[in-house]
Tab-separated table of C-alpha atoms and ligand atoms in Angstrom:
chain	number	residue	atom	x	y	z
A	44	MET	CA	3.560	-0.476	-21.402
A	45	LYS	CA	0.232	-2.513	-20.170
A	46	LYS	CA	-3.016	-0.784	-20.602
A	47	HIS	CA	-3.980	-1.054	-16.788
A	48	SER	CA	-0.534	-0.685	-15.529
A	49	ILE	CA	0.060	1.972	-12.777
A	50	LEU	CA	2.764	3.668	-14.915
A	51	TYR	CA	0.208	3.863	-18.020
A	52	LYS	CA	-2.291	5.547	-15.504
A	53	PHE	CA	0.310	7.776	-14.073
A	54	TYR	CA	1.114	9.000	-17.530
A	55	MET	CA	-2.239	9.299	-18.734
A	56	LEU	CA	-3.085	11.246	-15.604
A	57	TYR	CA	-0.153	13.676	-16.178
A	58	MET	CA	-1.348	14.166	-19.755
A	59	LEU	CA	-5.028	14.991	-18.591
A	60	VAL	CA	-3.372	17.525	-15.927
A	61	ILE	CA	-1.309	19.302	-18.618
A	62	VAL	CA	-3.764	18.965	-21.178
A	63	SER	CA	-6.439	20.645	-18.868
A	64	SER	CA	-4.265	23.365	-17.588
A	65	LEU	CA	-3.272	24.228	-21.104
A	66	VAL	CA	-7.048	24.577	-21.908
A	67	LEU	CA	-7.910	26.403	-18.876
A	68	ALA	CA	-4.894	28.715	-19.260
A	69	VAL	CA	-5.627	29.464	-22.917
A	70	PHE	CA	-9.308	29.776	-22.329
A	71	LEU	CA	-8.716	32.334	-19.225
A	72	THR	CA	-6.034	34.282	-20.592
A	73	ASN	CA	-7.689	34.741	-23.944
A	74	SER	CA	-10.809	36.076	-22.644
A	75	SER	CA	-9.291	38.552	-20.473
A	76	PHE	CA	-6.769	39.512	-22.689
A	77	LYS	CA	-9.284	39.897	-25.624
A	78	SER	CA	-11.720	42.038	-23.565
A	79	GLY	CA	-8.498	44.017	-22.007
A	80	LEU	CA	-7.389	44.616	-25.442
A	81	ILE	CA	-11.010	45.649	-26.603
A	82	SER	CA	-11.801	48.105	-23.903
A	83	GLU	CA	-8.255	49.608	-24.535
A	84	LYS	CA	-9.121	49.951	-28.188
A	85	GLN	CA	-12.296	51.613	-27.515
A	86	THR	CA	-10.884	54.060	-25.055
A	87	SER	CA	-8.495	55.327	-27.520
A	88	MET	CA	-10.917	55.329	-30.393
A	89	GLN	CA	-13.576	57.347	-27.996
A	90	LYS	CA	-10.283	59.938	-27.866
A	91	GLU	CA	-9.906	60.017	-31.632
A	92	GLY	CA	-13.568	60.112	-32.072
A	93	GLN	CA	-13.412	63.109	-29.840
A	94	LEU	CA	-10.577	64.986	-31.810
A	95	ILE	CA	-12.155	64.151	-35.132
A	96	ALA	CA	-15.485	65.593	-34.020
A	97	ARG	CA	-13.557	68.685	-32.543
A	98	GLN	CA	-11.293	69.462	-35.722
A	99	TYR	CA	-13.258	68.432	-38.392
A	100	ALA	CA	-16.844	67.340	-37.842
A	101	ARG	CA	-17.711	70.896	-36.183
A	102	ASP	CA	-16.080	72.627	-39.056
A	103	TYR	CA	-18.069	71.119	-41.580
A	104	PHE	CA	-21.658	71.673	-39.491
A	105	SER	CA	-20.480	75.262	-39.284
A	106	GLY	CA	-19.989	75.438	-42.961
A	107	LYS	CA	-16.157	76.028	-42.997
A	108	VAL	CA	-15.512	72.725	-44.487
A	109	THR	CA	-17.232	71.124	-47.669
A	110	ASP	CA	-18.544	67.387	-48.096
A	111	LYS	CA	-15.602	66.707	-50.298
A	112	GLN	CA	-12.822	68.292	-48.043
A	113	LEU	CA	-14.087	66.241	-45.169
A	114	SER	CA	-14.223	63.104	-46.866
A	115	ARG	CA	-10.619	63.835	-48.075
A	116	TYR	CA	-9.848	64.389	-44.572
A	117	PHE	CA	-11.443	61.283	-43.166
A	118	SER	CA	-9.990	59.177	-45.781
A	119	GLU	CA	-6.480	60.721	-44.863
A	120	ILE	CA	-7.176	59.913	-41.093
A	121	GLN	CA	-8.302	56.278	-41.968
A	122	SER	CA	-4.920	55.685	-43.867
A	123	LEU	CA	-3.374	56.990	-40.713
A	124	ILE	CA	-5.038	55.218	-37.867
A	125	ASN	CA	-6.558	52.213	-39.801
A	126	THR	CA	-10.145	53.235	-38.906
A	127	GLN	CA	-13.140	53.768	-41.091
A	128	ILE	CA	-15.297	56.777	-40.518
A	129	TRP	CA	-19.004	57.605	-40.491
A	130	LEU	CA	-20.328	61.007	-40.054
A	131	CYS	CA	-24.173	60.936	-39.608
A	132	ASP	CA	-26.855	63.797	-39.743
A	133	LEU	CA	-29.458	64.361	-36.816
A	134	ASP	CA	-31.921	61.823	-38.734
A	135	GLY	CA	-29.198	58.959	-38.382
A	136	ASN	CA	-28.311	59.109	-42.290
A	137	ILE	CA	-24.765	58.269	-42.854
A	138	VAL	CA	-23.700	61.434	-44.853
A	139	ILE	CA	-19.720	61.274	-45.259
A	140	THR	CA	-17.579	58.472	-44.853
A	141	SER	CA	-13.773	57.639	-45.168
A	142	GLU	CA	-12.644	55.878	-48.486
A	143	ASN	CA	-13.296	52.235	-47.353
A	144	SER	CA	-16.916	53.167	-46.273
A	145	LYS	CA	-18.248	54.644	-49.272
A	146	SER	CA	-20.682	51.990	-49.876
A	147	PHE	CA	-22.390	52.715	-46.683
A	148	GLU	CA	-22.778	56.638	-47.881
A	149	SER	CA	-26.425	57.750	-48.022
A	150	GLN	CA	-27.702	54.843	-45.870
A	151	SER	CA	-29.485	55.147	-42.609
A	152	ILE	CA	-27.755	54.080	-39.393
A	153	TYR	CA	-30.993	52.689	-38.350
A	154	LYS	CA	-30.700	49.711	-40.913
A	155	TYR	CA	-27.961	48.330	-39.049
A	156	TYR	CA	-28.402	49.912	-35.407
A	157	GLU	CA	-31.847	49.666	-34.661
A	158	ASP	CA	-31.592	51.135	-31.104
A	159	PHE	CA	-29.314	54.038	-32.269
A	160	ASN	CA	-29.626	56.907	-30.130
A	161	ILE	CA	-28.158	60.163	-31.523
A	162	ASN	CA	-27.938	61.549	-27.726
A	163	ARG	CA	-26.042	58.370	-26.577
A	164	SER	CA	-22.511	57.345	-27.115
A	165	PHE	CA	-22.134	53.484	-27.796
A	166	GLN	CA	-19.237	50.988	-28.205
A	167	SER	CA	-19.295	47.302	-29.447
A	168	SER	CA	-17.296	44.640	-31.128
A	169	GLY	CA	-18.076	42.391	-33.772
A	170	VAL	CA	-19.384	42.781	-37.298
A	171	PHE	CA	-21.544	45.599	-36.441
A	172	TYR	CA	-25.103	44.094	-36.894
A	173	GLY	CA	-23.785	42.273	-40.300
A	174	ALA	CA	-22.520	45.436	-41.919
A	175	PHE	CA	-19.096	44.160	-41.858
A	176	ALA	CA	-17.723	40.761	-43.043
A	177	GLU	CA	-14.973	40.916	-40.311
A	178	PRO	CA	-14.999	41.808	-36.728
A	179	MET	CA	-14.577	45.325	-35.788
A	180	VAL	CA	-14.185	47.396	-32.551
A	181	THR	CA	-16.943	50.131	-32.931
A	182	ILE	CA	-17.476	53.298	-31.190
A	183	GLY	CA	-20.072	56.095	-31.771
A	184	ARG	CA	-20.501	59.445	-30.071
A	185	SER	CA	-22.502	62.611	-30.646
A	186	ILE	CA	-20.974	65.828	-32.177
A	187	SER	CA	-22.465	69.469	-30.513
A	188	LEU	CA	-21.696	72.840	-31.599
A	189	SER	CA	-22.468	75.719	-29.301
A	190	GLY	CA	-24.443	73.240	-27.189
A	191	LYS	CA	-26.496	72.021	-29.549
A	192	ARG	CA	-26.586	68.355	-31.168
A	193	VAL	CA	-25.658	68.785	-34.740
A	194	GLY	CA	-24.620	64.922	-35.877
A	195	TYR	CA	-22.962	62.017	-34.794
A	196	ILE	CA	-19.645	60.327	-35.666
A	197	ILE	CA	-19.071	56.455	-35.793
A	198	LEU	CA	-15.554	54.780	-36.014
A	199	HIS	CA	-14.814	51.264	-36.712
A	200	SER	CA	-11.557	49.698	-36.486
A	201	SER	CA	-10.600	45.996	-37.590
A	202	MET	CA	-10.111	43.714	-34.771
A	203	SER	CA	-7.534	41.625	-36.687
A	204	PRO	CA	-4.535	43.495	-35.156
A	205	LEU	CA	-5.935	42.441	-31.824
A	206	LEU	CA	-6.573	39.041	-32.990
A	207	GLU	CA	-3.003	38.621	-34.205
A	208	GLN	CA	-1.760	39.729	-30.820
A	209	GLN	CA	-3.812	37.156	-29.413
A	210	GLU	CA	-2.647	34.484	-31.640
A	211	LYS	CA	1.139	35.601	-30.594
A	212	LEU	CA	-0.150	35.046	-26.944
A	213	ASN	CA	-1.406	31.653	-27.668
A	214	SER	CA	1.803	30.623	-29.414
A	215	THR	CA	3.712	31.850	-26.608
A	216	LEU	CA	1.573	29.858	-24.220
A	217	PHE	CA	1.803	26.786	-26.359
A	218	LEU	CA	5.385	27.190	-26.421
A	219	GLY	CA	5.517	27.521	-22.649
A	220	PHE	CA	3.718	24.571	-22.036
A	221	GLY	CA	5.832	22.499	-24.394
A	222	MET	CA	8.762	23.490	-22.767
A	223	LEU	CA	7.114	22.622	-19.167
A	224	ILE	CA	6.017	19.106	-20.659
A	225	ILE	CA	9.624	18.326	-21.471
A	226	ALA	CA	10.909	20.102	-18.298
A	227	THR	CA	8.515	18.063	-16.075
A	228	LEU	CA	8.333	14.878	-18.328
A	229	ILE	CA	12.163	13.920	-18.074
A	230	PRO	CA	12.318	14.019	-14.125
A	231	MET	CA	8.829	12.604	-14.012
A	232	ILE	CA	9.377	9.492	-15.839
A	233	TYR	CA	12.623	9.246	-13.993
A	234	LEU	CA	10.912	9.355	-10.730
A	235	SER	CA	7.959	7.203	-11.701
A	236	ARG	CA	10.239	4.651	-12.556
A	237	LYS	CA	12.104	4.858	-9.417
A	238	PHE	CA	8.829	4.388	-7.756
A	239	LEU	CA	7.262	1.766	-9.733
A	240	ILE	CA	10.241	-0.578	-10.520
A	241	PRO	CA	10.385	-1.753	-6.647
A	242	ILE	CA	6.434	-2.485	-7.395
A	243	GLU	CA	7.554	-4.628	-10.128
A	244	ASP	CA	10.394	-6.202	-8.152
A	245	ILE	CA	7.550	-6.864	-5.569
A	246	ASN	CA	5.239	-8.284	-7.841
A	247	LEU	CA	7.639	-10.665	-9.516
A	248	ALA	CA	9.031	-11.809	-5.967
A	249	ALA	CA	5.439	-12.561	-4.913
A	250	ARG	CA	4.588	-14.608	-8.065
A	251	LYS	CA	7.685	-16.574	-7.231
A	252	TYR	CA	6.335	-16.992	-3.784
A	253	ALA	CA	2.975	-17.855	-4.882
A	254	THR	CA	4.722	-21.044	-6.936
A	255	GLY	CA	6.623	-21.978	-3.767
A	256	ASP	CA	10.098	-20.369	-4.588
A	257	PHE	CA	11.276	-18.339	-1.347
A	258	SER	CA	14.617	-18.367	-2.882
A	259	SER	CA	14.316	-14.712	-4.052
A	260	THR	CA	14.552	-11.486	-1.845
A	261	ILE	CA	13.157	-8.020	-2.941
A	262	PRO	CA	15.943	-5.397	-2.772
A	263	ILE	CA	15.554	-2.917	-0.278
A	264	THR	CA	16.601	0.348	-2.011
A	265	LYS	CA	14.565	2.879	0.082
A	266	ASN	CA	13.786	4.019	3.426
A	267	ASP	CA	10.131	4.994	2.834
A	268	GLU	CA	6.902	2.792	2.608
A	269	MET	CA	8.164	0.962	-0.470
A	270	GLY	CA	11.102	-0.289	1.626
A	271	GLU	CA	9.174	-1.185	4.556
A	272	LEU	CA	6.803	-3.287	2.315
A	273	ALA	CA	9.971	-4.935	0.866
A	274	ILE	CA	11.105	-5.613	4.350
A	275	SER	CA	7.599	-7.057	5.400
A	276	LEU	CA	7.451	-9.172	2.198
A	277	ASN	CA	10.991	-10.618	2.669
A	278	PHE	CA	10.105	-11.424	6.267
A	279	MET	CA	7.019	-12.920	5.132
A	280	ALA	CA	8.887	-15.120	2.703
A	281	THR	CA	11.371	-16.023	5.447
A	282	GLU	CA	8.509	-17.084	7.731
A	283	ILE	CA	6.561	-19.260	5.016
A	284	SER	CA	9.889	-20.936	3.902
A	285	LYS	CA	10.460	-21.968	7.511
A	286	LEU	CA	6.833	-23.282	7.597
A	287	ASP	CA	7.450	-25.389	4.176
A	288	GLU	CA	10.745	-26.608	5.917
A	289	TYR	CA	8.575	-27.351	9.241
A	290	ARG	CA	6.214	-28.992	6.852
A	291	ASN	CA	8.670	-31.215	4.923
A	292	ASN	CA	10.307	-32.017	8.029
A	293	PHE	CA	7.245	-33.099	9.596
A	294	ILE	CA	6.270	-35.273	6.607
A	295	ALA	CA	9.450	-36.826	6.417
A	296	ASN	CA	9.660	-37.211	10.400
A	297	ILE	CA	5.835	-38.888	10.750
A	298	SER	CA	6.172	-40.942	7.712
A	299	HIS	CA	9.481	-42.304	9.306
A	300	ASP	CA	7.955	-42.570	12.453
A	301	LEU	CA	5.081	-44.364	11.325
A	302	ARG	CA	6.880	-46.466	8.986
A	303	SER	CA	9.570	-47.996	11.635
A	304	PRO	CA	7.052	-49.302	14.047
A	305	LEU	CA	4.649	-50.613	11.318
A	306	THR	CA	7.586	-52.472	9.485
A	307	SER	CA	8.551	-54.041	12.958
A	308	ILE	CA	4.861	-54.816	13.775
A	309	LYS	CA	4.489	-56.486	10.170
A	310	GLY	CA	7.893	-58.192	10.691
A	311	TYR	CA	7.382	-59.883	14.075
A	312	LEU	CA	3.679	-60.875	12.934
A	313	GLU	CA	4.689	-62.726	9.587
A	314	ALA	CA	7.643	-64.241	11.571
A	315	ILE	CA	4.981	-65.742	14.012
A	316	LEU	CA	2.809	-66.694	11.302
A	317	ASP	CA	5.448	-68.716	9.300
A	318	ASP	CA	6.522	-70.185	12.494
A	319	THR	CA	10.083	-68.461	12.123
A	320	ILE	CA	9.499	-67.539	15.795
A	321	PRO	CA	8.567	-70.683	18.093
A	322	PRO	CA	5.555	-70.347	20.222
A	323	GLU	CA	7.440	-70.150	23.299
A	324	LEU	CA	8.794	-66.867	22.212
A	325	TYR	CA	5.442	-65.316	21.450
A	326	GLN	CA	5.014	-63.527	24.694
A	327	LYS	CA	8.420	-61.697	24.163
A	328	TYR	CA	7.630	-60.793	20.490
A	329	ILE	CA	3.875	-59.744	21.345
A	330	LYS	CA	5.200	-57.420	24.055
A	331	ILE	CA	7.558	-55.846	21.401
A	332	VAL	CA	4.338	-55.777	18.871
A	333	LEU	CA	2.516	-53.896	21.992
A	334	ALA	CA	5.145	-51.347	22.597
A	335	GLU	CA	5.489	-50.369	18.862
A	336	THR	CA	1.575	-49.807	18.714
A	337	GLN	CA	2.026	-47.756	22.081
A	338	ARG	CA	4.530	-45.857	20.308
A	339	LEU	CA	2.312	-45.145	17.439
A	340	THR	CA	-0.686	-44.004	19.547
A	341	LYS	CA	1.538	-41.923	21.552
A	342	LEU	CA	2.511	-40.332	18.173
A	343	THR	CA	-0.944	-39.973	16.935
A	344	ALA	CA	-2.187	-38.416	20.535
A	345	SER	CA	0.668	-35.750	20.231
A	346	LEU	CA	-0.266	-34.886	16.731
A	347	THR	CA	-3.901	-34.574	17.820
A	348	SER	CA	-2.997	-32.574	20.463
A	349	LEU	CA	-0.648	-30.033	18.607
A	350	ASN	CA	-3.568	-29.694	15.865
A	351	SER	CA	-6.137	-28.827	18.321
A	352	MET	CA	-4.262	-26.670	20.090
A	353	HIS	CA	-3.266	-24.637	17.094
A	354	GLN	CA	-6.814	-24.645	15.888
A	355	SER	CA	-8.396	-23.697	19.075
A	356	GLY	CA	-6.035	-21.429	20.478
A	357	LEU	CA	-5.942	-23.761	23.537
A	358	ILE	CA	-8.797	-23.102	26.062
A	359	LEU	CA	-7.841	-24.082	29.643
A	360	THR	CA	-10.139	-25.389	32.293
A	361	ARG	CA	-8.547	-24.358	35.463
A	362	THR	CA	-9.139	-26.078	38.894
A	363	ASP	CA	-7.310	-26.173	42.129
A	364	PHE	CA	-5.207	-29.451	42.541
A	365	ASP	CA	-2.142	-30.808	44.553
A	366	LEU	CA	0.802	-30.423	42.274
A	367	LEU	CA	2.571	-33.065	44.290
A	368	ALA	CA	0.176	-35.974	43.803
A	369	ILE	CA	0.482	-35.402	40.149
A	370	LEU	CA	4.165	-35.625	40.348
A	371	ASN	CA	4.008	-38.586	42.625
A	372	ASN	CA	1.709	-40.439	39.899
A	373	MET	CA	3.942	-39.422	36.905
A	374	ARG	CA	6.967	-41.017	38.764
A	375	ASN	CA	4.873	-44.257	39.220
A	376	THR	CA	4.209	-43.968	35.455
A	377	PHE	CA	7.689	-43.937	34.307
A	378	GLU	CA	8.656	-46.517	37.008
A	379	VAL	CA	9.142	-49.228	34.582
A	380	GLN	CA	11.010	-47.177	32.298
A	381	CYS	CA	13.130	-45.689	34.934
A	382	LEU	CA	14.080	-49.468	36.383
A	383	ASN	CA	15.190	-50.410	32.794
A	384	ARG	CA	17.920	-48.097	32.874
A	385	GLY	CA	18.814	-47.834	36.506
A	386	ILE	CA	17.665	-44.079	36.666
A	387	THR	CA	16.095	-42.557	39.858
A	388	ILE	CA	13.727	-39.832	40.207
A	389	GLU	CA	14.219	-38.068	43.334
A	390	PHE	CA	12.131	-35.148	44.863
A	391	ALA	CA	14.508	-32.604	45.996
A	392	THR	CA	12.027	-30.609	48.133
A	393	ALA	CA	10.186	-31.591	51.101
A	394	LEU	CA	7.066	-33.936	50.412
A	395	THR	CA	4.137	-31.372	51.116
A	396	PRO	CA	1.069	-31.031	49.032
A	397	CYS	CA	1.360	-27.994	46.943
A	398	MET	CA	-2.002	-26.688	45.550
A	399	VAL	CA	-1.830	-24.866	42.353
A	400	ASN	CA	-4.507	-23.351	40.126
A	401	ALA	CA	-4.010	-24.340	36.448
A	402	ASP	CA	-5.599	-26.813	33.911
A	403	LYS	CA	-4.808	-30.360	35.384
A	404	ILE	CA	-4.941	-32.329	32.437
A	405	ARG	CA	-2.551	-30.021	30.597
A	406	ILE	CA	-0.199	-29.754	33.488
A	407	GLU	CA	0.031	-33.633	33.543
A	408	GLN	CA	0.951	-33.329	29.966
A	409	VAL	CA	3.601	-30.649	30.666
A	410	ILE	CA	5.193	-32.590	33.449
A	411	TYR	CA	5.027	-36.046	31.465
A	412	ASN	CA	6.766	-34.491	28.497
A	413	LEU	CA	9.357	-32.886	30.611
A	414	LEU	CA	9.934	-36.290	32.440
A	415	ASP	CA	9.815	-38.275	29.480
A	416	ASN	CA	12.631	-36.139	27.836
A	417	ALA	CA	14.704	-36.191	30.967
A	418	ILE	CA	14.791	-40.141	31.075
A	419	LYS	CA	15.212	-40.252	27.214
A	420	PHE	CA	18.190	-38.022	27.651
A	421	SER	CA	19.697	-39.104	30.723
A	422	TYR	CA	22.757	-41.258	31.168
A	423	LYS	CA	22.173	-44.756	32.518
A	424	ASN	CA	22.284	-44.976	36.507
A	425	SER	CA	21.736	-41.303	36.763
A	426	THR	CA	19.212	-39.371	39.029
A	427	ILE	CA	16.454	-36.978	37.902
A	428	LYS	CA	15.756	-34.364	40.481
A	429	ILE	CA	12.376	-32.686	40.837
A	430	SER	CA	11.591	-29.874	42.883
A	431	ILE	CA	8.761	-27.476	43.692
A	432	THR	CA	9.838	-23.892	45.376
A	433	GLU	CA	7.567	-21.159	46.284
A	434	VAL	CA	8.107	-17.976	44.577
A	435	GLY	CA	6.617	-14.821	46.544
A	436	LYS	CA	2.976	-15.114	47.638
A	437	ASP	CA	1.285	-16.294	44.543
A	438	LYS	CA	3.690	-18.425	42.526
A	439	VAL	CA	5.402	-21.877	42.576
A	440	LEU	CA	8.468	-22.726	40.460
A	441	ILE	CA	8.695	-26.232	39.379
A	442	SER	CA	11.884	-27.966	38.134
A	443	VAL	CA	12.882	-31.166	36.211
A	444	LYS	CA	16.454	-31.827	36.415
A	445	ASP	CA	18.496	-34.647	34.766
A	446	SER	CA	22.167	-35.154	34.363
A	447	GLY	CA	21.836	-36.276	30.851
A	448	ILE	CA	23.570	-35.379	27.472
A	449	GLY	CA	22.466	-31.774	27.726
A	450	ILE	CA	21.506	-29.418	25.105
A	451	ALA	CA	24.084	-27.377	22.963
A	452	LYS	CA	23.905	-23.532	23.166
A	453	GLU	CA	23.060	-23.326	19.554
A	454	ASP	CA	20.258	-25.822	19.868
A	455	GLN	CA	18.779	-24.102	22.942
A	456	ARG	CA	16.704	-21.563	21.221
A	457	HIS	CA	15.216	-24.214	18.697
A	458	ILE	CA	14.065	-26.840	21.005
A	459	TRP	CA	10.816	-25.063	21.357
A	460	ASP	CA	10.107	-25.236	17.853
A	461	ARG	CA	8.068	-27.787	16.390
A	462	PHE	CA	9.574	-30.819	14.859
A	463	TYR	CA	12.985	-29.868	15.979
A	464	LYS	CA	15.372	-32.542	17.371
A	465	ALA	CA	18.688	-31.257	18.897
A	466	ASP	CA	20.291	-34.696	19.125
A	467	HIS	CA	20.948	-35.302	15.444
A	468	SER	CA	22.916	-38.198	16.038
A	469	ARG	CA	19.919	-39.752	17.671
A	470	GLY	CA	18.369	-40.762	14.331
A	471	LYS	CA	15.001	-41.171	13.505
A	472	ASP	CA	14.756	-44.498	15.042
A	473	LYS	CA	13.991	-43.113	18.381
A	474	SER	CA	10.661	-42.214	19.779
A	475	GLY	CA	10.916	-38.455	19.836
A	476	HIS	CA	9.160	-36.426	17.162
A	477	GLY	CA	10.331	-32.796	18.183
A	478	ILE	CA	6.710	-32.007	19.225
A	479	GLY	CA	6.849	-32.481	22.945
A	480	LEU	CA	8.380	-28.949	23.873
A	481	SER	CA	6.466	-27.131	21.468
A	482	ILE	CA	3.182	-28.415	23.169
A	483	THR	CA	4.745	-27.898	26.751
A	484	LYS	CA	5.535	-24.362	25.813
A	485	ASP	CA	2.232	-23.448	24.383
A	486	ILE	CA	0.426	-24.836	27.325
A	487	ILE	CA	2.392	-22.663	29.915
A	488	LYS	CA	2.086	-19.728	27.611
A	489	ALA	CA	-1.762	-20.385	27.800
A	490	HIS	CA	-1.386	-20.116	31.656
A	491	GLN	CA	0.430	-16.971	31.496
A	492	GLU	CA	3.354	-18.098	32.721
A	493	ASN	CA	6.988	-19.109	31.732
A	494	ILE	CA	9.238	-21.902	30.894
A	495	GLN	CA	12.858	-21.675	30.881
A	496	LEU	CA	15.849	-23.999	30.231
A	497	ILE	CA	19.177	-24.122	31.867
A	498	SER	CA	21.531	-26.655	30.079
A	499	THR	CA	25.068	-27.612	29.536
A	500	LYS	CA	26.201	-30.077	27.000
A	501	GLY	CA	27.311	-33.140	28.407
A	502	VAL	CA	26.179	-32.130	32.100
A	503	GLY	CA	22.747	-32.194	32.091
A	504	SER	CA	19.417	-30.012	31.674
A	505	GLU	CA	16.853	-28.342	33.974
A	506	PHE	CA	13.492	-27.217	32.897
A	507	LEU	CA	11.938	-24.797	34.959
A	508	PHE	CA	8.451	-23.532	34.902
A	509	SER	CA	6.070	-21.473	36.929
A	510	LEU	CA	2.421	-21.833	38.052
A	511	PRO	CA	-0.074	-19.698	40.067
A	512	LYS	CA	-0.754	-21.007	43.628
A	513	SER	CA	-4.288	-21.468	44.374
A	514	LYS	CA	-6.041	-18.557	46.438
B	852	LIG	P1	11.216	-35.011	21.244
B	852	LIG	O1	9.786	-35.821	21.124
B	852	LIG	O2	12.056	-35.296	20.001
B	852	LIG	O3	11.930	-35.179	22.542
B	852	LIG	P2	10.827	-32.339	22.390
B	852	LIG	O4	10.145	-31.310	21.766
B	852	LIG	O5	10.252	-32.764	23.681
B	852	LIG	O6	10.987	-33.673	21.426
B	852	LIG	O7	12.299	-32.021	22.400
B	852	LIG	C1	12.894	-31.452	21.482
B	852	LIG	C2	14.477	-31.836	21.477
B	852	LIG	O8	14.894	-31.158	22.520
B	852	LIG	C3	14.690	-33.102	21.679
B	852	LIG	O9	14.809	-33.896	20.337
B	852	LIG	C4	15.947	-33.052	22.384
B	852	LIG	O10	17.048	-32.840	21.280
B	852	LIG	C5	16.007	-31.915	22.921
B	852	LIG	N1	15.775	-32.093	24.788
B	852	LIG	C6	14.576	-31.967	25.198
B	852	LIG	N2	14.484	-32.430	26.305
B	852	LIG	C7	15.999	-32.666	26.710
B	852	LIG	C8	16.707	-33.004	27.875
B	852	LIG	N3	16.027	-32.926	28.837
B	852	LIG	N4	18.297	-33.303	27.627
B	852	LIG	C9	18.597	-33.189	26.261
B	852	LIG	N5	17.765	-33.135	25.159
B	852	LIG	C10	16.624	-32.471	25.575
């Protein structure tokens, strides 16, 4: 596992949570458990102290019991309840003790407990001011006889049984935590892997995408955010791979389209230079060379236009202008081309001026592209029909309809894509680059208008687009 991997961090966090909760649990339970046990012990020792004072110490102070007898009683009690007993006189001298405390006999309590007060009960826990080597629970209470203070009794009980209980509690706690770790670790490993393996898949796929390999798809195993991410990345990969395909097509098309006119220009010029072409035919071949240079100019112009539209997002300069005038001009532009192929361009509607509000130069470009295609894909001696129809108060619909080769249903969706040529059999030697309609659509979209195609293969195509009328 890598040091900075999410899995590593995840497990580290888990360990941190477990260890800190264990420390907290041990600390909290120990402190409350210990203080609970000590206070419970002190309460029971207070009762024992009271009992011893009543049963034995009073008899001693009233002279019914001798020192020796009392010492024996204390030792018996000590072995029974494991508690050392000190009996003090009114001056604080330890006069009689149980067996294990003999070393304290005849000493003053003040030696250990400086604040000792004969009239006050006390309780403590610890080594009793250094008197003992091990921790003790201690209580002390005064003894009265007929309402008069006569002495003081102190009981010390070892804390080791309490500490043993505490250790038992700790072992139970550790055991519980151990079981908790085992019980949670297995599902956690399972779940974390389930969550993180898709991330690894995504990471792997992203690395491949970065190297240009878009073939791998990320498996979509979940219906959650991870699944959505996988769907988005798969979508992104498809889009980028399409773009990649576009780019490859673009380079192939452009290089071919540049090469073919250049080859023919070079061929004709060489033929002129080495006299393969006689001077009387120069006119004819120079015209061909000119036509080829025009093709090149057109190609570079459409590329520049495509690029600028892509970069600037197409800024329109709207003016009011007469659509009919533009259509007439265009018809003139294509006159020679039409004549060559016996094609007629006809106005299907009455010849009345029609003012629209749009970017004149861009709309000229649209009409040019549509007419250019219509002529290119029309059969010889056919007719192209142009019409302008008013739609409601605000719009006009312009139609360019040819009776040409038409576009197959499956291609109709793609003709708006860049570098797409539906007529595959046309080869690459024809003048199209698959850019015209993409530019056309962008221009119409920038006007917030629509363009549509109605086409039947072998019958013809009709392109319809709307424009706003001038106010
Ligand atoms: P091109 O410069 O190749 O004509 P376009 O983007 O203008 O590029 O057109 C894309 C493709 O759409 C063309 O290659 C052609 O296959 C098809 N197409 C466009 N207009 C027509 C039409 N009027 N008739 C038949 N096919 C057409």
